[in-house]
Amino acid sequence: MSGQGSAALASSAPADPQPRVEARRRIGHVVSVSGSHAVAVLERSQDLAIRDRDPRIQVGGVVRIETPNSAVVGLISAISAPMPEMAGKTYDIGLMEINLTGEIWLTGNPARPVFRRGVTGLPSLSEAVHLADRDDLSCIFAPPGTNSIQIGTLYQDSEVPARLLTDDLLRKHFIVVGSTGSGKSCALTCILQRILEVRSTAHVVILDVHNEYSTAFGDLVEKITLNDFNIPLWMLNFRELCVALTSDDERKEDEIEILNEGVLFAKRRYAEAAAGRSLVARKLSENFIITADTPAPFRVSDVIAFIQDELGKLERTRVIAPYRRLRAKLETLAVDQRYNFMFGSLTVEDTMTDVLSRLFRIPNDGRPISVIDLSAVPHEILDVVISVIARLAFDLAVWSAGSLPMLIVCEEAHRYVPANGADKFVPTRTALGRIAKEGRKYGISLGLVTQRPSELDMTILSQCSTAVALRLSSEKDQQVIRNSTYEGMVDLIDFLPLLADREAIVLGQATTMPMRIRLDELDAAVQPCNFSPGFSQASRADDMDREALDVIVSRWRTTGRDRTAA
């Protein structure tokens, strides 16, 4: 190494045919290649007095290895000194471990090189390793002429934009992960804001379980709360009705059979009444096959009447128990004001077009995002509501033959599509799973946000081809991202516990190469906002008196007021 360790390494290095490469800093040469990994010996100044002028080498740095036909690009995954300086010696050896990711090719225009994933010609021994300069980083991470959005800047060089390939991000789904407080909501907001800048006719639905996003997009948002919006019970398919209306134990099979008969009876009665009022409805009903899954209106009162009629025909034996349980559940939910968005309408009408229009912003009228506030939805039915919305979105995409591109964003996704969930989560898992597996064929995309990827359904997670990973402290969660890592960049995951706020590692199809980035800072006016007061602020408020406690207890018992009301 004596001939390669001098301060004038660049001049002694093999000549590069491209003049702009000569200005790059040579930092070593290849001594080992194995598959997608290479090892290089660091070339440093032997004169310790000037060694601090050598380029600083750090894990995560981008390098290029000169080969006869292209420049192979890689990320430094580890550095070590197997023979460190000691006992007064002034000579030591440093090693770089490099993950190879792609190649920079010179096209017909030498001034416009092109980066491509994959390596067709592996480096050989002694070939030079250079630090990637700004031109290289721009060629790799900000290629011109592509459909992309800028969400931040590169960690290696703040002058180089960090861009995501829009089509790959949406068509192949994405996930945003990070521990509490790491900035997931801001990262998602930044991504969506940039998408809307170039796609003003988009249709985006955010399932907001914490009521954070209604202020994040200004006038582009249609805020939907279940106080001013109805999802009629009849729009649920039969599986969703079973989760919402039947018992949660082994005795539910009898209730499911009764519910099936009652719903069919109620739908047919409503259809017959509608046909009697309208000639058009009568003609439609002649070719209309009604099943328990058909999105046709029915009255809950007709279902209860059916159950009551059946009870009158039965002997007083144990067989009447499921009828009574189901009737009691329906009667209880019908008067529980927390369920007004399903049961509260005094009249039942076919409002399916109106529901779809508002949910999915058709037409969007300059408001491409609908933020659905689910913070006040009873926990026991939250997964049913999400299942209905996701299923309607997929069916709408199918029946529109892909002419209605749509993005469904699921905040806190691990809560309603858990890895190990009870039967109650089956409808939600099925609805979101269909979007994850088949959505790209019909123009519907899925975005997941979670702080616990280890608790998320693995089948749905595996369909997310792009991951934006912020700080993750849990080793279990890191391992999930590590197992899903693309292109062998496993070493990058080791950075996750060390990331600062607004820093992220982006992996997958929406980036030309895995990258560590600093996300753009959002203006205060368009940041996600949690309306819950902090503990310190709440603790400074006046102490609660007995009268206020009486009001809370009364509301608790009657379950008649919105829990978010003051």
XYZ file of C-alpha atoms in Angstrom:
566
model
C 0.000 0.000 0.000
C 3.024 2.288 0.219
C 2.549 3.498 -3.349
C -1.149 4.213 -2.739
C -1.149 5.807 0.687
C 0.498 9.112 -0.175
C -1.182 12.478 -0.046
C -1.108 12.709 -3.830
C -3.320 9.681 -4.379
C -5.477 11.289 -7.062
C -2.497 11.894 -9.304
C -1.216 8.320 -8.939
C -4.638 6.729 -9.503
C -5.444 5.155 -12.871
C -6.603 7.766 -15.358
C -10.368 8.069 -15.777
C -11.647 8.737 -19.288
C -14.114 11.395 -18.063
C -12.558 14.711 -16.978
C -15.208 15.436 -14.296
C -14.265 12.217 -12.458
C -10.699 13.447 -11.929
C -12.023 16.086 -9.516
C -13.629 13.468 -7.278
C -11.811 12.401 -4.135
C -10.316 8.948 -4.357
C -10.589 7.243 -0.998
C -9.522 3.639 -1.621
C -9.316 0.608 -3.863
C -11.178 -2.692 -4.026
C -9.611 -5.736 -2.354
C -12.609 -8.090 -2.175
C -15.895 -8.656 -4.028
C -18.545 -11.131 -2.943
C -22.014 -11.022 -4.456
C -23.502 -7.592 -3.807
C -20.787 -6.657 -1.318
C -17.309 -5.273 -1.798
C -14.458 -4.447 0.568
C -12.024 -1.618 -0.099
C -8.819 -0.528 1.612
C -8.855 3.089 2.702
C -6.125 5.213 1.169
C -5.020 7.822 3.639
C -2.132 10.200 3.916
C 0.854 8.649 5.654
C 1.892 12.044 6.955
C -0.160 12.422 10.126
C 0.237 16.189 9.998
C -1.955 16.425 6.904
C -4.190 13.398 7.442
C -6.989 15.578 8.824
C -7.328 16.983 5.303
C -8.346 13.585 3.923
C -12.017 13.117 3.086
C -14.083 12.101 6.086
C -15.447 8.598 5.623
C -18.634 7.613 7.451
C -21.186 4.838 7.380
C -23.996 5.687 4.965
C -21.752 7.551 2.545
C -22.255 7.033 -1.189
C -19.278 5.886 -3.255
C -18.616 5.070 -6.894
C -16.231 2.382 -8.101
C -14.767 2.961 -11.523
C -15.079 0.013 -13.910
C -14.279 -0.101 -17.638
C -17.913 0.273 -18.745
C -19.637 2.182 -15.942
C -19.335 3.487 -12.413
C -20.739 1.074 -9.844
C -22.529 2.878 -6.993
C -22.657 1.630 -3.417
C -23.315 2.617 0.175
C -20.682 2.339 2.890
C -22.150 -0.082 5.418
C -19.197 -0.400 7.827
C -15.682 0.909 8.414
C -13.004 -0.763 10.494
C -9.283 -0.802 11.274
C -8.079 -4.405 11.577
C -4.513 -3.133 12.050
C -4.959 0.089 14.030
C -2.197 2.552 14.730
C -0.473 1.589 17.972
C 2.885 1.330 19.739
C 4.201 4.414 17.973
C 3.559 3.045 14.478
C 2.409 5.610 11.953
C 0.995 3.111 9.479
C -2.402 1.477 9.814
C -4.987 -0.136 7.573
C -8.602 0.918 7.288
C -11.350 -1.060 5.541
C -14.681 -0.053 4.033
C -17.535 -2.504 3.524
C -19.716 -1.449 0.613
C -23.200 -2.588 -0.449
C -23.461 -2.376 -4.243
C -26.779 -0.986 -5.505
C -26.556 0.201 -9.108
C -24.548 1.765 -11.908
C -24.069 5.163 -13.484
C -23.957 4.862 -17.267
C -22.835 7.486 -19.714
C -25.452 7.963 -22.422
C -24.995 9.513 -25.829
C -24.798 12.863 -24.026
C -21.807 12.716 -21.634
C -23.263 15.570 -19.622
C -26.400 13.495 -18.824
C -25.343 10.239 -17.158
C -28.102 7.830 -16.104
C -28.374 5.787 -12.924
C -29.836 2.289 -13.112
C -30.540 -0.225 -10.393
C -28.659 -3.496 -10.444
C -25.044 -4.188 -11.330
C -24.238 -5.782 -14.675
C -20.455 -5.590 -14.299
C -19.047 -6.192 -10.823
C -15.905 -4.314 -9.724
C -12.566 -6.072 -9.854
C -9.541 -5.950 -7.565
C -7.621 -2.680 -7.287
C -10.296 -0.607 -9.038
C -10.566 2.886 -7.614
C -13.195 3.942 -5.086
C -14.256 7.608 -5.084
C -16.630 9.554 -2.902
C -19.733 10.447 -4.876
C -19.859 14.167 -5.579
C -22.902 16.400 -5.936
C -23.314 15.580 -9.621
C -23.371 11.876 -8.811
C -25.881 12.331 -5.985
C -28.140 14.413 -8.217
C -27.947 11.797 -10.969
C -28.898 9.033 -8.497
C -31.482 10.652 -6.242
C -32.908 13.480 -8.375
C -32.960 12.236 -11.960
C -34.362 14.802 -14.387
C -37.475 14.163 -16.422
C -39.176 11.708 -14.048
C -42.569 11.924 -12.343
C -41.388 12.607 -8.825
C -41.964 14.780 -5.780
C -39.409 16.390 -3.494
C -39.985 15.652 0.198
C -36.648 16.757 1.626
C -32.910 16.789 1.077
C -30.198 14.161 1.234
C -28.411 13.617 4.509
C -25.073 13.516 2.644
C -25.605 16.865 0.889
C -28.356 19.330 1.812
C -28.152 20.862 -1.678
C -29.377 17.657 -3.329
C -33.161 17.110 -3.249
C -34.586 13.829 -1.987
C -37.290 12.745 -4.396
C -39.872 9.969 -4.513
C -41.059 8.428 -7.773
C -44.777 9.223 -7.678
C -46.082 6.373 -9.812
C -44.150 3.708 -7.910
C -45.059 5.254 -4.557
C -48.798 5.124 -5.226
C -49.210 2.199 -7.587
C -47.292 -0.177 -5.310
C -48.455 1.217 -1.923
C -46.322 2.672 0.878
C -45.927 2.673 4.650
C -44.697 5.353 7.068
C -43.305 3.988 10.350
C -41.736 5.588 13.410
C -41.917 5.731 17.175
C -44.249 8.173 18.903
C -42.964 11.718 18.482
C -40.622 10.927 15.588
C -42.705 12.884 13.063
C -44.847 10.316 11.208
C -47.794 12.693 10.830
C -45.592 15.471 9.468
C -43.875 13.041 7.083
C -47.228 11.862 5.725
C -48.474 15.446 5.439
C -45.356 16.448 3.517
C -45.788 13.547 1.076
C -49.483 14.278 0.475
C -48.943 18.020 0.078
C -46.317 17.410 -2.586
C -48.567 14.922 -4.400
C -51.431 17.411 -4.451
C -49.180 20.100 -5.898
C -48.895 18.048 -9.078
C -52.208 16.124 -8.918
C -54.932 18.587 -8.033
C -57.654 16.229 -9.267
C -56.638 13.473 -6.853
C -59.022 11.695 -4.489
C -57.434 11.078 -1.074
C -59.194 9.613 1.961
C -57.479 9.815 5.368
C -58.845 7.574 8.120
C -57.922 9.855 11.018
C -58.275 8.079 14.358
C -56.718 10.945 16.351
C -58.284 13.962 14.600
C -54.905 15.388 13.544
C -55.124 16.132 9.837
C -58.114 18.432 9.416
C -55.861 21.510 9.691
C -52.931 20.149 7.681
C -54.136 20.925 4.157
C -55.931 24.247 4.444
C -58.812 24.683 2.024
C -58.056 21.386 0.273
C -59.794 19.379 3.007
C -63.358 18.179 3.332
C -63.625 17.279 7.002
C -66.096 14.512 7.745
C -67.242 13.742 11.270
C -69.841 11.155 12.123
C -71.951 13.917 13.707
C -72.732 15.330 10.265
C -72.389 12.262 8.087
C -74.241 8.945 7.895
C -73.035 5.514 6.883
C -76.398 3.741 6.776
C -76.499 0.301 8.326
C -77.763 -1.169 5.061
C -74.479 -0.291 3.325
C -72.676 -2.895 5.436
C -72.208 -6.286 3.845
C -73.381 -9.320 5.779
C -70.031 -10.128 7.365
C -69.760 -6.569 8.669
C -73.325 -6.740 9.974
C -72.441 -9.915 11.869
C -69.455 -8.248 13.563
C -71.502 -5.168 14.454
C -74.727 -6.831 15.593
C -74.085 -10.338 16.928
C -72.549 -11.638 20.147
C -68.811 -12.011 20.483
C -68.745 -15.615 21.685
C -69.234 -19.188 20.555
C -73.033 -18.826 20.644
C -73.113 -16.393 17.743
C -73.730 -18.989 14.980
C -77.464 -19.162 15.742
C -77.667 -15.355 15.804
C -75.926 -15.135 12.403
C -78.487 -17.473 10.838
C -81.364 -15.465 12.297
C -79.796 -12.169 11.200
C -79.400 -13.460 7.651
C -83.101 -14.312 7.426
C -84.125 -11.026 9.060
C -82.019 -8.853 6.761
C -83.293 -10.640 3.643
C -86.872 -10.170 4.858
C -86.306 -6.449 5.554
C -84.592 -5.780 2.195
C -87.349 -7.492 0.248
C -90.038 -5.597 2.132
C -88.330 -2.264 1.389
C -87.843 -3.189 -2.296
C -91.499 -4.170 -2.644
C -92.622 -0.909 -1.055
C -90.317 1.116 -3.327
C -91.567 -0.760 -6.395
C -95.143 0.115 -5.449
C -94.269 3.828 -5.316
C -92.286 4.078 -8.544
C -92.592 2.554 -12.007
C -88.813 2.865 -12.512
C -88.149 1.102 -9.220
C -90.612 -1.628 -10.164
C -88.810 -2.315 -13.458
C -85.451 -2.369 -11.718
C -86.708 -4.731 -9.039
C -87.783 -7.266 -11.667
C -84.121 -7.890 -12.560
C -82.754 -7.230 -9.072
C -81.575 -10.262 -7.084
C -81.427 -9.466 -3.374
C -78.952 -11.217 -1.095
C -77.736 -10.437 2.406
C -74.696 -8.718 0.806
C -76.643 -6.609 -1.689
C -76.219 -2.875 -0.871
C -79.972 -2.374 -0.817
C -81.811 -0.282 1.817
C -83.722 -1.882 4.694
C -85.218 -0.776 7.980
C -83.914 -2.056 11.312
C -87.495 -1.972 12.541
C -88.372 -4.576 9.911
C -85.566 -6.836 11.152
C -86.808 -6.477 14.733
C -90.377 -7.149 13.568
C -89.196 -10.329 11.822
C -87.469 -11.529 14.993
C -90.518 -10.703 17.090
C -92.764 -12.601 14.695
C -90.474 -15.636 14.788
C -90.418 -15.548 18.592
C -94.196 -15.796 18.598
C -94.001 -19.046 16.651
C -91.505 -20.756 18.967
C -92.024 -22.781 22.092
C -90.496 -21.370 25.268
C -87.323 -23.423 25.105
C -83.618 -22.615 24.864
C -83.999 -22.095 21.126
C -85.483 -18.642 21.716
C -82.328 -17.323 23.443
C -80.453 -16.243 20.267
C -83.588 -14.444 19.002
C -83.815 -12.489 22.245
C -80.104 -11.656 22.305
C -80.182 -10.373 18.732
C -83.355 -8.342 19.304
C -81.911 -6.804 22.471
C -78.688 -5.864 20.651
C -80.570 -4.188 17.809
C -82.860 -2.278 20.158
C -79.915 -1.107 22.281
C -77.847 0.116 19.359
C -80.840 1.855 17.787
C -81.189 4.179 20.815
C -77.473 4.583 21.572
C -76.620 8.037 20.253
C -72.995 7.067 19.675
C -74.320 4.965 16.787
C -76.459 7.706 15.273
C -74.336 7.715 12.129
C -75.736 4.235 11.390
C -79.120 4.112 13.123
C -80.064 7.753 13.614
C -81.966 8.529 10.416
C -85.752 8.575 10.875
C -86.282 7.621 7.261
C -84.438 5.077 5.142
C -83.603 6.225 1.636
C -81.284 5.036 -1.102
C -78.485 7.564 -0.500
C -75.627 5.461 -1.830
C -74.606 7.981 -4.496
C -74.592 10.831 -1.955
C -72.475 8.812 0.499
C -69.914 7.861 -2.158
C -69.781 11.411 -3.499
C -68.867 12.944 -0.162
C -66.614 10.162 1.101
C -64.446 10.048 -1.993
C -64.815 13.665 -3.200
C -66.602 13.060 -6.527
C -66.267 15.641 -7.955
C -63.599 17.017 -5.668
C -64.597 20.690 -6.205
C -61.125 21.879 -5.263
C -61.056 19.729 -2.120
C -59.249 16.539 -3.103
C -58.788 15.268 0.471
C -61.495 13.957 2.748
C -60.344 13.595 6.358
C -62.668 11.245 8.207
C -62.529 11.954 11.933
C -62.866 8.580 13.653
C -61.735 9.751 17.097
C -65.278 9.615 18.515
C -66.287 6.287 16.963
C -66.945 3.618 19.635
C -63.943 1.312 19.823
C -66.067 -1.806 19.441
C -67.252 -0.731 15.987
C -64.227 1.230 14.703
C -62.961 -1.678 12.629
C -66.420 -2.135 11.058
C -66.559 1.516 9.975
C -63.084 1.287 8.433
C -64.011 -1.983 6.746
C -67.061 -0.360 5.116
C -65.086 2.624 3.840
C -62.255 0.463 2.461
C -64.657 -1.978 0.816
C -66.694 0.812 -0.789
C -63.495 2.383 -2.094
C -62.361 -0.861 -3.702
C -65.768 -1.683 -5.191
C -66.066 1.856 -6.562
C -62.616 1.528 -8.156
C -63.600 -1.812 -9.716
C -66.953 -0.639 -11.068
C -65.380 2.549 -12.438
C -62.865 0.375 -14.326
C -59.902 2.208 -12.816
C -61.030 5.634 -14.062
C -61.078 7.064 -10.517
C -57.526 7.021 -9.047
C -57.766 7.041 -5.284
C -55.486 6.864 -2.220
C -56.677 5.431 1.105
C -54.471 6.428 4.064
C -54.791 4.392 7.269
C -53.513 6.131 10.406
C -52.609 3.773 13.309
C -53.130 0.838 10.957
C -51.996 -1.760 13.523
C -55.127 -1.050 15.574
C -57.566 -2.461 13.041
C -55.473 -4.830 10.892
C -53.400 -6.488 13.623
C -51.087 -9.413 13.012
C -53.017 -11.595 15.435
C -56.601 -10.399 15.598
C -59.874 -11.982 16.618
C -62.665 -12.788 14.189
C -63.983 -9.216 14.543
C -61.047 -7.941 12.456
C -61.675 -10.304 9.543
C -63.828 -7.848 7.491
C -61.289 -5.032 7.897
C -58.367 -7.283 7.061
C -60.239 -8.583 4.016
C -61.177 -5.117 2.719
C -57.706 -3.604 3.123
C -56.083 -6.819 1.933
C -57.995 -6.603 -1.362
C -56.718 -3.068 -1.884
C -53.159 -4.139 -1.028
C -53.197 -7.150 -3.364
C -55.348 -5.971 -6.271
C -55.695 -2.207 -5.921
C -53.008 -1.358 -8.456
C -55.113 -2.975 -11.215
C -57.946 -0.539 -10.538
C -56.055 2.633 -9.646
C -56.567 2.490 -5.881
C -53.546 2.933 -3.605
C -52.917 2.221 0.056
C -50.836 4.226 2.521
C -50.264 2.853 6.025
C -49.031 4.790 9.045
C -48.020 2.968 12.218
C -45.690 3.118 15.182
C -45.793 -0.668 15.636
C -45.097 -2.424 12.328
C -44.485 -5.648 14.257
C -48.185 -5.687 15.217
C -49.408 -5.120 11.651
C -50.816 -7.883 9.455
C -47.807 -9.255 7.573
C -49.708 -9.994 4.365
C -50.782 -6.369 4.002
C -47.380 -5.059 5.105
C -45.613 -7.189 2.494
C -47.580 -5.445 -0.281
C -46.152 -2.020 0.641
C -43.245 -1.616 -1.769
C -41.951 1.636 -0.274
C -41.113 2.293 3.375
C -40.453 5.724 4.896
C -38.892 4.788 8.235
C -38.380 7.411 10.910
C -36.817 6.790 14.314
C -37.722 3.332 15.637
C -36.560 2.309 19.098
C -38.050 -1.176 19.367
C -35.789 -3.959 18.130
C -38.852 -6.016 17.241
C -40.178 -3.238 14.988
C -36.740 -2.725 13.449
C -36.573 -6.411 12.613
C -39.853 -6.231 10.709
C -38.493 -3.409 8.538
C -35.199 -5.281 8.195
C -37.032 -8.376 6.932
C -38.898 -6.232 4.390
C -35.820 -4.329 3.238
C -35.186 -4.204 -0.472
C -31.909 -4.513 -2.363
C -29.954 -5.945 0.550
C -29.699 -2.642 2.412
C -30.101 -4.323 5.790
C -27.290 -2.281 7.353
C -29.251 0.936 6.867
C -31.843 -0.265 9.386
C -29.200 -0.050 12.118
C -29.505 3.739 11.806
C -33.173 3.788 12.839
C -32.646 4.305 16.612
C -30.188 7.142 15.856
C -32.315 9.246 13.536
C -33.118 12.777 14.640
C -36.550 14.381 14.307
C -37.504 14.953 10.643
C -34.944 12.395 9.510
C -35.958 9.225 7.701
C -34.588 6.299 5.755
C -36.480 5.633 2.526
C -36.396 2.143 1.061
C -38.130 0.475 -1.834
C -39.565 1.084 -5.252
C -40.280 4.814 -4.961
C -36.612 5.724 -4.618
C -33.883 4.989 -7.128
C -31.620 3.902 -4.267
C -32.143 3.638 -0.489
C -31.476 7.017 1.058
C -31.220 8.798 4.373
C -32.986 12.140 4.184
C -34.002 15.237 6.090
C -37.687 15.919 5.513
C -38.793 19.413 4.539
C -39.997 21.449 7.497
C -43.686 22.302 7.319
C -45.106 25.727 8.032
C -46.842 25.882 11.399
C -50.160 26.649 9.696
C -50.197 23.353 7.800
C -48.805 20.967 10.391
C -50.943 18.122 11.771
C -52.475 19.264 15.043
C -53.546 17.183 18.022
C -56.330 19.088 19.744
C -55.906 17.281 23.058
C -54.239 19.567 25.630
C -50.865 18.490 26.948
C -50.625 17.157 30.481
C -48.822 20.213 31.814
C -51.431 22.541 30.281
C -54.345 20.480 31.570
C -52.842 20.270 35.055
C -52.711 24.087 35.271
C -56.454 24.372 34.649
C -58.921 24.872 37.496
C -59.679 21.764 39.510
C -62.876 19.896 38.593
C -65.757 20.407 41.007
C -68.444 17.940 42.043
C -71.047 19.443 39.706
C -68.799 18.910 36.668
C -68.227 15.318 37.761
C -72.002 14.778 37.997
C -72.368 15.961 34.384
C -69.699 13.515 33.234
C -71.299 10.605 35.102
C -74.693 11.461 33.603
C -73.253 11.543 30.086
C -71.404 8.302 30.793
C -74.587 6.516 31.878
C -76.863 7.728 29.120
C -74.218 7.338 26.380
C -76.286 9.985 24.725
C -73.805 12.807 24.138
C -70.799 13.009 21.929
C -67.785 12.131 24.049
C -65.873 15.022 22.523
C -68.440 17.596 23.621
C -67.415 20.077 26.305
